[in-house]
């Protein structure tokens, strides 16, 4: 596309973001501030993820973009097309064929390899923000590893609901040191973060933070000894491909309460059906 | 009994106000020390400096946890915070400042435990229930929010939430200030019993001589940032030497 | 065996609130008491009996002089001992019965006395002093002066004190209870306690004291 640098951002900006990424990888789970740029879409639409992808994208990369697991929603389509135009890179919907996967709110069902990078879009990078509204105080807590609060919240959940009630964005401890928000992925996806072979990068554009999990990092969801973390999915089979271990979307089919459950990961579903067929 | 905490020649000024003027003291294990003085005497400043919340202009505070005395200033923020969270305790005059009113009573007591690494939900609840009993709150209220508690109950909850990690040193800032007299008596009695049972070392700031007499082994009288008299509690109160101490003692209204 | 000996005690009070008026109370006071012996302090009021007793307990600070106390085999000088030491001496060696019970609210008479011994002996001692079972479980705040004093005495006599200081122990008691206290004092003496007491009642003094120290004579 004329008038734009490769992948939209200028090279100096990419350098700045890569430096932030290096720092983030060096301190897993720790939030690194970066100078988030004006992007051609508003805050809250994935500007952080896009900037991270733009900074690491190369000519030989193959890009996959998903939104809530689907390649064909408006946002996923727009962002994929954006990079196709500004970088001319190959794009794909197949997880196994992608070298970079940008995602909003899900981790693909297909296990990733050590030659892949997954970039998460993050609305609120600070796991403590509900308990500690002051940014300065939150920073101090991370520095002093004062996370007792977070466990108190889980304790209160168990008291009130009999179990930990965090359905998504369940906070995790990284490397036994930093408390991290995994972004609003369903709690069901949390176990995939642990010792993943791929590099995981997290970008928050509005909040101007980048953080990372280098491959094979220890990631543990917060829980109690006798109330262990328990990933939850609907107790159903996918209506399209029959899978019993993928995260399901509940789809309303008519106005009289009819509904069906289907894999949220569209590529996984298609591949699964293909095999079954 | 070894010295747990020692302050040497503390000085602190806020503009022209002298908050601490060459203050030195020491506290041994299991000892209860009361700092008595009127408002403006510097006693609250002294407590904050001793507890590591403030740095003095000059002088130092040394803490000996068993490996020899170390200046608080050299401990580093992380170590100091760890100390303050588990091995030390601080009971504030206003329990609403120290407690989380939107967290259940059990959660408040459990907070220090969880911060110290306790991860067993069942044990946390058991410990919290036991402590509620110890401070004479009905353990059935473990899941109640403190919003529903009276002032005296809140203070007792704060005491439980502070002592739950069985600290070796507890700082108390007017622990019964602002409470009704009958409620005060109950809380003082509770504090006395718990301190004895746990063998705590306590530094207690109060303007109430009766509280000092009831709880403290030793007494320091402060005025305008200086220590004017110090000694055994009953000796200082029954045989006051300094003019100001005599004034304080004689000002107490007889019951 | 000598348990306590004090020499050359000087004590005056400077009343800053009365323009610095100085009250000389003790001058060159001295006292010695042996195990199993009772010394009575005598003299009209104002001669410093109570002051001397309190000084021997460390409750008053003397201006000069020394007070030596046999504590766990060693002679310790109370006048320059640190707070820790005095507290220890008071918990193990040196007992003091004041004229009035300083009651801690909410603690029952039984538990006040049981602080020094076990509950059973506490109950026995209280019963002996005429504080019956129904009163034993109550906090003494509402007791009469005499009843409170008997709780005070029970607390002291329920255990053995190597040295015991008594300030007017029978002041608010009737004749019957007075006799019980006399018996308690003599029993303590026979167990080796060294006792120093102020007894306004000469009957009591004659019944327990081996020596009388008249402070008015000393003062002159």
XYZ file of C-alpha atoms in Angstrom:
752
model
C 0.000 0.000 0.000
C 1.449 3.345 -0.925
C 2.561 5.897 1.670
C 2.808 3.410 4.497
C 5.848 1.702 5.963
C 5.846 -2.069 6.114
C 3.110 -3.045 8.622
C 2.031 0.570 9.040
C 4.366 1.606 11.887
C 7.640 3.428 11.213
C 10.865 1.593 12.013
C 11.747 3.718 15.045
C 8.421 2.927 16.623
C 8.973 -0.739 15.942
C 12.362 -0.508 17.614
C 10.794 1.097 20.654
C 8.183 -1.624 20.861
C 10.747 -4.373 20.365
C 12.818 -2.947 23.187
C 9.754 -3.072 25.384
C 9.153 -6.648 24.275
C 12.721 -7.617 25.122
C 12.309 -6.205 28.604
C 8.973 -7.974 28.954
C 10.467 -11.306 27.935
C 13.321 -10.780 30.371
C 10.894 -10.317 33.272
C 8.015 -12.706 32.621
C 4.647 -11.396 33.767
C 5.920 -7.922 34.570
C 4.206 -5.013 32.805
C 6.472 -2.782 30.718
C 5.217 0.672 29.745
C 5.533 1.656 26.079
C 4.704 4.703 24.022
C 1.490 3.512 22.422
C 0.887 5.194 19.052
C -2.208 6.561 17.361
C -3.613 3.679 15.347
C -6.323 3.748 12.690
C -8.869 2.299 15.068
C -10.030 3.439 18.484
C -8.837 2.272 21.872
C -10.631 -0.867 22.949
C -10.410 -2.441 19.509
C -7.061 -4.112 19.732
C -4.572 -1.282 19.224
C -2.103 -2.888 21.650
C -2.162 -6.262 19.961
C -1.862 -4.622 16.545
C 1.195 -2.619 17.568
C 2.927 -5.710 18.936
C 2.141 -7.681 15.780
C 3.297 -4.791 13.593
C 6.608 -4.630 15.469
C 7.427 -8.333 15.050
C 5.934 -9.005 11.595
C 8.340 -9.980 8.831
C 7.879 -10.548 5.083
C 8.001 -14.323 5.476
C 5.443 -14.519 8.251
C 1.987 -16.028 7.907
C -0.595 -14.247 10.030
C -3.789 -15.576 11.588
C -6.183 -13.261 13.441
C -9.027 -14.479 15.632
C -11.662 -12.764 17.751
C -13.287 -14.916 20.439
C -11.863 -17.895 18.595
C -13.390 -17.054 15.204
C -11.530 -15.997 12.037
C -14.655 -14.638 10.397
C -15.950 -11.982 12.766
C -15.773 -8.344 11.712
C -12.778 -7.419 13.834
C -10.709 -10.453 12.924
C -11.416 -9.870 9.257
C -10.556 -6.167 9.473
C -7.297 -6.651 11.277
C -6.206 -9.477 8.989
C -6.962 -7.330 5.960
C -5.119 -4.382 7.509
C -1.903 -6.359 7.699
C -2.419 -7.949 4.310
C -2.593 -4.439 2.845
C 0.130 -2.702 4.803
C 2.598 -5.580 4.945
C 1.618 -7.802 2.096
C 2.120 -10.871 4.262
C 0.386 -14.172 3.741
C -2.623 -14.762 5.935
C -4.382 -17.927 6.978
C -7.217 -19.233 9.069
C -5.385 -22.443 9.900
C -3.661 -22.383 13.276
C -1.078 -24.953 12.244
C -0.005 -22.851 9.228
C 0.409 -19.529 11.052
C 3.700 -18.189 12.345
C 2.019 -15.312 14.194
C -1.460 -15.492 15.718
C -3.142 -12.345 17.010
C -6.053 -13.118 19.285
C -8.773 -11.446 21.259
C -10.039 -13.347 24.290
C -9.152 -16.939 23.365
C -6.280 -19.348 22.944
C -6.589 -21.752 19.973
C -7.401 -25.325 20.829
C -4.607 -26.650 18.642
C -1.393 -26.693 20.709
C 1.137 -24.139 19.467
C 4.749 -24.909 18.616
C 8.020 -23.230 19.432
C 8.168 -21.648 15.970
C 4.981 -19.696 16.577
C 4.182 -16.441 18.403
C 0.797 -15.622 19.881
C -0.139 -11.985 20.479
C -2.961 -11.240 22.894
C -5.127 -8.119 22.845
C -5.409 -6.875 26.426
C -7.966 -4.316 27.649
C -6.742 -4.036 31.247
C -3.230 -5.307 31.961
C -3.356 -4.646 35.710
C -4.704 -7.694 37.589
C -5.039 -5.643 40.781
C -7.053 -2.795 39.319
C -10.344 -3.761 40.938
C -8.744 -4.075 44.364
C -6.293 -1.218 44.079
C -7.465 1.726 41.996
C -4.248 3.666 42.476
C -1.668 2.856 39.802
C 1.183 3.907 42.036
C 0.014 1.660 44.843
C -0.438 -1.222 42.427
C 3.119 -0.754 41.168
C 4.418 -0.923 44.716
C 2.511 -4.086 45.323
C 4.041 -5.764 42.315
C 7.451 -4.593 43.399
C 6.966 -5.982 46.888
C 5.026 -9.041 45.703
C 2.113 -8.089 47.921
C -0.636 -10.188 46.451
C -2.529 -11.260 49.557
C -5.460 -9.152 48.384
C -6.041 -11.261 45.345
C -6.347 -14.381 47.419
C -8.739 -12.579 49.693
C -10.951 -11.938 46.692
C -10.906 -15.625 45.802
C -11.634 -16.471 49.436
C -14.647 -14.169 49.354
C -15.858 -15.835 46.141
C -15.730 -19.225 47.788
C -17.616 -17.876 50.783
C -20.281 -16.329 48.597
C -20.595 -18.811 45.751
C -18.993 -21.976 47.046
C -16.322 -21.804 44.396
C -14.039 -19.346 42.706
C -16.365 -17.396 40.466
C -13.941 -15.793 38.063
C -15.135 -16.996 34.652
C -12.535 -15.205 32.575
C -9.361 -13.234 33.135
C -8.533 -15.445 36.084
C -5.278 -14.048 37.468
C -2.133 -16.146 37.331
C 1.219 -16.248 39.095
C 4.100 -16.219 36.661
C 7.366 -17.858 37.659
C 6.172 -17.714 41.265
C 6.900 -14.014 41.202
C 4.524 -11.766 39.271
C 0.774 -11.670 39.328
C -0.481 -11.319 35.785
C -3.724 -10.839 33.955
C -3.923 -13.400 31.139
C -6.363 -11.061 29.311
C -10.068 -11.923 29.226
C -9.594 -15.484 28.014
C -12.019 -17.948 29.589
C -10.667 -19.622 32.717
C -10.861 -22.805 30.670
C -7.914 -21.572 28.596
C -5.647 -20.762 31.556
C -3.921 -24.162 31.663
C -2.740 -23.615 28.079
C -0.570 -20.693 29.249
C 1.544 -22.961 31.410
C 4.792 -24.014 29.735
C 3.472 -23.191 26.286
C 6.052 -23.861 23.601
C 5.243 -20.651 21.723
C 6.284 -17.136 22.737
C 3.311 -15.281 24.241
C 3.126 -11.488 23.944
C 0.486 -9.257 25.492
C -0.275 -5.733 24.265
C -2.537 -3.131 25.883
C -2.820 -0.035 23.677
C -5.005 2.217 25.787
C -3.177 1.368 29.004
C 0.201 1.489 27.196
C 1.653 -1.740 28.579
C 3.354 -4.759 27.114
C 4.128 -7.986 28.917
C 5.264 -11.432 27.919
C 5.642 -15.119 28.709
C 8.749 -16.652 27.153
C 8.346 -20.278 26.006
C 8.017 -22.904 28.737
C 7.303 -20.434 31.535
C 5.648 -21.633 34.709
C 2.156 -20.148 34.958
C -0.157 -21.075 37.766
C -3.763 -19.926 38.194
C -4.483 -18.568 41.664
C -6.321 -21.013 43.845
C -6.438 -22.609 47.269
C -5.103 -26.014 48.227
C -8.478 -27.517 48.896
C -10.269 -25.438 46.294
C -8.012 -26.037 43.324
C -8.401 -24.156 40.088
C -10.976 -25.940 37.974
C -11.321 -24.996 34.299
C -14.972 -24.833 33.353
C -16.684 -25.492 30.017
C -20.248 -26.267 29.095
C -20.908 -29.945 29.563
C -21.850 -30.459 25.906
C -20.526 -31.766 22.621
C -19.960 -29.431 19.706
C -23.031 -29.629 17.490
C -20.882 -29.250 14.360
C -17.884 -31.456 14.914
C -18.709 -33.494 18.001
C -15.674 -32.333 20.042
C -15.999 -32.834 23.809
C -12.896 -31.032 24.981
C -13.023 -27.682 23.214
C -14.387 -24.447 24.603
C -17.942 -23.996 23.379
C -19.990 -20.967 22.357
C -23.655 -21.065 23.235
C -25.643 -19.967 20.176
C -29.282 -18.966 20.348
C -31.051 -20.459 17.319
C -34.627 -19.223 17.604
C -36.971 -17.118 19.683
C -38.362 -19.951 21.744
C -35.253 -20.791 23.792
C -33.622 -23.021 21.274
C -29.886 -23.058 21.425
C -26.907 -25.048 20.325
C -23.285 -25.329 21.402
C -20.453 -25.060 18.930
C -16.682 -24.793 19.172
C -15.601 -21.214 19.701
C -12.394 -21.996 17.781
C -13.668 -22.038 14.180
C -10.485 -23.465 12.671
C -10.378 -26.277 15.166
C -14.018 -27.062 14.487
C -13.579 -27.110 10.738
C -10.488 -29.305 10.970
C -12.263 -31.643 13.341
C -15.332 -31.947 11.144
C -13.115 -32.484 8.113
C -11.433 -35.394 9.804
C -14.704 -36.791 11.010
C -16.116 -36.499 7.514
C 15.668 -11.216 77.836
C 17.257 -9.764 74.725
C 16.629 -6.367 73.223
C 14.211 -6.541 70.311
C 14.025 -2.930 69.211
C 16.263 0.007 69.977
C 15.922 3.640 68.968
C 18.939 5.920 69.170
C 18.856 9.706 69.258
C 15.860 10.161 67.003
C 15.262 13.647 65.676
C 12.346 14.823 63.595
C 11.189 18.273 62.731
C 8.266 19.442 60.621
C 9.222 22.983 59.792
C 9.458 24.709 63.167
C 7.595 21.976 64.993
C 9.819 19.630 66.938
C 8.235 16.212 66.832
C 11.179 14.202 68.138
C 14.029 15.667 70.132
C 16.852 13.244 70.934
C 14.598 10.282 71.666
C 16.211 7.000 72.621
C 14.583 3.885 73.998
C 14.806 0.124 73.939
C 12.296 -2.679 74.097
C 12.956 -6.252 75.161
C 11.187 -9.404 74.099
C 7.848 -9.907 75.875
C 8.004 -6.406 77.318
C 5.113 -3.960 77.234
C 6.117 -0.334 76.946
C 3.664 2.539 77.051
C 4.379 5.965 75.601
C 2.237 8.514 77.354
C 1.795 12.130 76.423
C -0.747 14.659 75.366
C -1.506 15.580 71.790
C 1.466 17.255 70.199
C 3.896 15.370 72.387
C 5.344 13.482 69.445
C 4.185 10.072 70.558
C 2.408 9.173 67.322
C 5.388 10.322 65.282
C 7.600 8.181 67.465
C 5.397 5.160 66.898
C 5.419 5.646 63.142
C 9.194 5.949 63.115
C 9.645 2.862 65.285
C 7.260 0.866 63.078
C 9.211 1.807 59.994
C 6.499 3.928 58.384
C 8.544 7.106 58.575
C 12.217 7.900 58.378
C 13.533 10.209 61.097
C 15.649 13.227 60.181
C 18.491 11.656 62.115
C 19.089 8.800 64.506
C 18.241 5.182 63.842
C 16.009 2.314 64.821
C 17.549 -1.137 65.208
C 15.691 -4.419 65.152
C 17.103 -7.721 66.313
C 15.191 -10.750 65.104
C 17.850 -13.076 66.441
C 20.682 -12.394 64.015
C 21.929 -9.281 65.701
C 20.590 -5.704 65.611
C 20.003 -4.245 62.151
C 19.035 -0.673 61.314
C 15.602 -0.504 59.702
C 16.999 1.944 57.174
C 19.297 -0.747 55.759
C 16.716 -3.492 55.537
C 15.305 -2.567 52.146
C 11.644 -1.939 51.339
C 10.830 -5.559 50.580
C 12.265 -6.969 53.806
C 10.693 -4.233 55.869
C 7.279 -4.842 54.310
C 7.563 -8.568 54.968
C 8.408 -7.786 58.565
C 5.484 -5.436 58.940
C 3.106 -7.931 57.392
C 3.843 -10.929 59.555
C 6.318 -10.585 62.414
C 5.124 -7.145 63.372
C 1.626 -5.873 63.908
C 0.061 -2.458 64.110
C -3.235 -1.804 65.812
C -4.676 1.532 64.722
C -6.887 3.750 66.769
C -9.539 3.684 64.083
C -10.264 0.105 63.034
C -12.028 1.347 59.913
C -8.644 2.445 58.609
C -7.063 -0.921 59.027
C -9.925 -3.227 58.083
C -11.516 -3.762 54.696
C -15.165 -3.006 55.250
C -16.231 -4.695 52.017
C -14.559 -7.982 52.940
C -16.089 -10.479 55.360
C -14.806 -10.751 58.937
C -13.155 -14.045 58.048
C -11.574 -12.493 54.987
C -10.145 -9.675 57.058
C -8.565 -12.054 59.523
C -7.413 -14.333 56.728
C -5.799 -11.511 54.788
C -2.562 -11.483 56.724
C -2.446 -15.244 56.598
C -2.931 -15.264 52.847
C -0.375 -12.519 52.424
C 2.044 -14.703 54.375
C 1.464 -17.561 51.953
C -1.299 -19.592 53.602
C -3.136 -21.365 50.770
C -5.446 -23.793 52.492
C -8.987 -22.469 52.441
C -10.186 -24.787 55.213
C -7.354 -23.906 57.557
C -7.781 -20.219 56.926
C -11.392 -20.447 57.968
C -10.620 -22.539 61.013
C -7.968 -20.105 62.160
C -10.258 -17.149 61.532
C -13.096 -18.746 63.498
C -10.798 -19.486 66.418
C -9.585 -15.923 66.504
C -13.113 -14.562 66.393
C -13.765 -16.587 69.520
C -10.579 -15.326 71.112
C -11.713 -11.750 70.656
C -15.209 -12.620 71.819
C -16.986 -12.232 68.518
C -19.507 -14.945 67.702
C -17.738 -17.199 65.152
C -21.026 -17.514 63.295
C -20.361 -13.990 62.079
C -17.323 -15.095 60.105
C -19.067 -14.371 56.799
C -20.618 -11.108 57.886
C -19.378 -7.801 56.560
C -17.800 -5.487 59.133
C -20.287 -2.812 58.083
C -22.669 -4.521 60.458
C -20.267 -4.443 63.429
C -20.240 -1.972 66.312
C -17.162 0.159 67.062
C -15.988 -2.170 69.797
C -16.467 -5.215 67.589
C -14.519 -3.575 64.798
C -11.631 -2.922 67.118
C -11.694 -6.492 68.347
C -11.763 -7.656 64.749
C -8.735 -5.503 64.013
C -6.937 -7.038 66.943
C -7.713 -10.525 65.690
C -6.690 -9.625 62.151
C -3.386 -8.243 63.460
C -2.456 -10.960 65.933
C -3.408 -13.860 63.677
C 0.157 -14.165 62.380
C 1.383 -14.257 66.002
C 3.740 -11.339 65.567
C 6.559 -10.908 68.053
C 6.192 -7.141 68.195
C 2.978 -5.157 68.125
C 2.596 -1.407 67.892
C -0.652 0.020 69.234
C -1.845 3.550 68.675
C -4.553 4.461 71.181
C -6.213 1.072 70.804
C -9.229 2.095 72.846
C -9.437 5.748 71.917
C -12.860 6.804 70.746
C -14.679 3.861 72.311
C -17.247 3.921 75.086
C -15.767 3.409 78.515
C -17.416 0.061 79.130
C -16.259 -1.134 75.754
C -12.755 0.095 76.509
C -12.529 -2.012 79.635
C -13.429 -5.128 77.741
C -10.912 -4.492 74.995
C -8.125 -3.661 77.404
C -8.798 -6.871 79.221
C -8.695 -8.733 75.940
C -5.435 -7.114 74.949
C -3.923 -7.896 78.317
C -4.879 -11.537 78.070
C -3.728 -12.002 74.493
C -0.437 -10.216 75.050
C 0.321 -12.437 78.009
C -0.769 -15.586 76.251
C 1.275 -14.912 73.131
C 4.217 -13.380 74.946
C 4.100 -10.329 72.693
C 6.357 -7.340 72.947
C 4.197 -4.244 72.710
C 4.787 -0.543 72.222
C 1.616 1.245 73.081
C 0.849 4.911 72.629
C -1.856 6.379 74.777
C -2.925 9.584 76.426
C -4.852 7.565 79.012
C -2.817 6.843 82.122
C -5.244 4.168 83.258
C -4.569 2.211 80.087
C -0.848 2.486 80.668
C -1.155 1.350 84.254
C -3.223 -1.634 83.293
C -1.152 -2.883 80.394
C 2.414 -1.654 80.595
C 5.516 -2.865 82.379
C 7.379 0.328 81.613
C 6.356 3.841 80.834
C 7.807 6.734 78.851
C 6.388 10.200 79.330
C 6.755 12.522 76.358
C 6.345 16.238 76.077
C 7.125 18.463 73.110
C 9.077 15.676 71.457
C 11.273 14.886 74.446
C 11.233 12.060 76.903
C 10.818 13.706 80.281
C 10.555 10.641 82.472
C 10.817 6.893 82.147
C 10.736 3.858 84.406
C 8.534 1.138 85.801
C 4.903 2.016 85.192
C 3.789 1.953 88.788
C 6.882 3.847 89.892
C 6.440 6.662 87.400
C 2.752 6.994 88.140
C 2.985 6.669 91.936
C 6.242 8.580 92.416
C 6.436 11.025 89.510
C 9.561 13.164 89.562
C 9.262 15.457 86.574
C 6.953 18.439 86.805
C 5.039 17.434 83.709
C 4.532 13.878 84.907
C 3.191 15.170 88.198
C 0.784 17.352 86.263
C -0.392 14.444 84.112
C -0.918 12.162 87.068
C -2.749 14.733 89.123
C -5.001 15.613 86.216
C -6.614 12.215 86.101
C -10.174 12.530 87.349
C -10.862 10.049 90.122
C -13.508 7.465 89.287
C 19.363 -16.022 106.523
C 19.229 -12.373 105.676
C 16.697 -11.736 102.948
C 16.540 -7.971 102.704
C 18.719 -5.208 103.979
C 18.455 -1.496 103.277
C 20.868 1.227 104.366
C 21.059 4.989 104.402
C 17.835 5.539 102.536
C 16.963 9.140 101.747
C 13.635 10.016 100.165
C 12.048 13.392 99.612
C 9.244 14.513 97.341
C 9.411 17.698 95.300
C 5.895 18.930 94.616
C 6.285 20.952 91.434
C 2.613 21.712 91.394
C 2.896 23.340 94.809
C 5.580 25.752 93.796
C 8.332 23.211 94.245
C 7.646 22.492 97.895
C 9.954 19.782 99.208
C 8.802 17.084 101.567
C 11.532 15.153 103.349
C 10.170 11.797 104.369
C 12.996 9.322 104.825
C 16.328 10.239 106.312
C 19.050 7.689 106.853
C 16.443 4.914 107.031
C 17.664 1.371 107.404
C 16.051 -2.025 107.843
C 17.066 -5.670 107.790
C 14.848 -8.725 107.820
C 15.693 -12.422 107.940
C 13.894 -15.468 106.682
C 11.086 -16.525 109.004
C 11.084 -13.163 110.693
C 8.557 -10.320 110.750
C 9.572 -6.700 111.228
C 6.802 -4.210 111.981
C 7.159 -0.585 110.957
C 5.747 1.720 113.575
C 5.405 5.423 114.242
C 2.725 8.064 113.811
C 1.491 8.944 110.354
C 3.825 11.079 108.325
C 6.929 9.310 109.545
C 7.302 7.445 106.267
C 6.158 3.889 106.992
C 4.257 3.538 103.748
C 6.980 5.373 101.872
C 9.606 2.966 103.154
C 7.510 -0.032 102.249
C 6.903 1.256 98.760
C 10.560 2.069 98.337
C 11.431 -1.500 99.272
C 9.087 -2.648 96.503
C 10.572 -0.322 93.946
C 7.321 1.549 93.698
C 9.022 4.700 95.011
C 12.498 5.733 93.950
C 14.836 6.592 96.775
C 17.139 9.577 96.335
C 20.099 7.667 97.743
C 20.945 4.589 99.729
C 20.794 0.931 98.781
C 18.277 -1.862 99.082
C 19.711 -5.356 98.813
C 17.375 -8.232 98.151
C 18.203 -11.937 98.082
C 16.799 -13.079 94.763
C 17.430 -16.651 93.666
C 20.538 -16.914 95.775
C 22.074 -13.581 94.758
C 21.990 -10.219 96.499
C 20.603 -7.665 94.078
C 20.564 -3.923 94.645
C 17.067 -2.758 93.863
C 18.035 0.903 93.661
C 20.076 0.468 90.510
C 18.368 -2.563 89.023
C 16.790 -2.238 85.584
C 13.048 -2.534 85.006
C 13.320 -6.098 83.763
C 15.082 -7.246 86.917
C 12.640 -5.527 89.237
C 9.724 -7.122 87.402
C 11.348 -10.503 87.799
C 12.041 -9.970 91.471
C 8.424 -8.936 91.967
C 7.146 -12.003 90.200
C 9.278 -14.524 92.063
C 10.693 -13.158 95.271
C 9.089 -9.980 96.498
C 5.371 -9.797 97.241
C 3.405 -6.719 98.188
C -0.038 -6.370 99.655
C -1.375 -2.856 99.278
C -4.127 -1.388 101.344
C -6.584 -1.494 98.507
C -7.288 -4.009 95.812
C -6.657 -2.649 92.386
C -9.298 -4.652 90.596
C -9.016 -5.369 86.928
C -12.507 -5.272 85.542
C -14.141 -8.544 84.532
C -11.707 -10.948 86.174
C -13.370 -13.016 88.888
C -12.020 -13.128 92.431
C -11.141 -16.759 91.842
C -9.082 -15.971 88.771
C -7.350 -13.026 90.393
C -6.103 -15.328 93.114
C -5.468 -18.227 90.765
C -2.970 -16.105 88.860
C -0.475 -17.028 91.546
C -1.376 -20.685 91.964
C -3.865 -23.263 90.762
C -7.622 -22.801 90.888
C -8.213 -25.316 93.662
C -5.814 -23.633 96.047
C -7.219 -20.268 95.059
C -10.671 -21.416 96.024
C -9.417 -22.841 99.305
C -7.661 -19.615 100.229
C -10.679 -17.486 99.366
C -12.963 -19.720 101.378
C -10.620 -19.523 104.338
C -10.806 -15.753 104.160
C -14.565 -15.874 104.097
C -15.125 -15.297 100.395
C -17.625 -18.025 99.624
C -18.128 -19.956 96.421
C -20.875 -17.662 95.161
C -18.632 -14.609 95.403
C -15.578 -16.378 94.047
C -16.876 -16.356 90.497
C -17.698 -12.663 90.535
C -15.415 -9.780 89.723
C -14.574 -7.907 92.949
C -15.519 -4.489 91.620
C -18.840 -4.604 93.467
C -17.490 -6.134 96.681
C -17.318 -4.197 99.931
C -13.987 -2.717 101.004
C -13.391 -5.545 103.430
C -14.239 -8.204 100.878
C -11.939 -6.609 98.328
C -9.120 -6.522 100.816
C -9.608 -10.190 101.577
C -9.291 -10.985 97.871
C -6.124 -8.916 97.885
C -4.777 -10.917 100.802
C -5.798 -14.222 99.264
C -3.829 -13.355 96.167
C -0.708 -12.799 98.245
C -0.984 -15.683 100.677
C -2.003 -18.333 98.168
C 1.630 -18.768 97.262
C 4.940 -18.657 99.025
C 6.861 -15.415 98.959
C 10.461 -15.325 100.138
C 9.877 -11.683 101.070
C 6.455 -10.205 101.723
C 5.565 -6.574 102.303
C 2.235 -5.855 103.989
C 0.663 -2.405 104.127
C -2.093 -2.348 106.779
C -3.314 -5.869 105.950
C -6.105 -5.938 108.545
C -7.287 -2.330 108.292
C -10.752 -3.061 106.931
C -11.309 -6.447 108.560
C -13.388 -7.577 111.501
C -11.882 -9.462 114.426
C -12.541 -12.908 112.999
C -10.859 -12.191 109.699
C -8.097 -10.368 111.467
C -7.277 -13.559 113.334
C -7.208 -15.512 110.097
C -4.706 -13.058 108.676
C -2.567 -13.383 111.776
C -2.574 -17.135 111.262
C -1.635 -16.722 107.617
C 1.251 -14.443 108.511
C 2.572 -16.851 111.098
C 2.251 -19.768 108.706
C 4.200 -17.824 106.113
C 6.882 -17.082 108.654
C 7.198 -20.719 109.589
C 7.700 -21.532 105.910
C 10.584 -19.076 105.830
C 9.049 -15.886 104.511
C 10.690 -12.667 105.599
C 7.921 -10.185 106.314
C 7.857 -6.415 106.716
C 4.518 -4.969 107.701
C 2.677 -1.868 108.784
C 0.107 -2.794 111.431
C -1.966 -0.059 112.970
C -3.651 -2.590 115.201
C -1.223 -3.248 118.090
C -2.949 -6.582 118.759
C -1.939 -7.812 115.342
C 1.510 -6.333 115.675
C 2.132 -8.107 118.947
C 0.869 -11.365 117.492
C 3.213 -11.458 114.484
C 6.153 -9.096 114.849
C 9.548 -10.255 115.985
C 10.971 -6.764 115.759
C 9.504 -3.306 115.700
C 11.167 -0.511 113.803
C 9.934 2.847 115.031
C 10.472 5.299 112.217
C 9.709 8.373 114.299
C 12.788 7.636 116.361
C 14.852 7.091 113.231
C 13.646 10.366 111.810
C 14.839 12.367 114.759
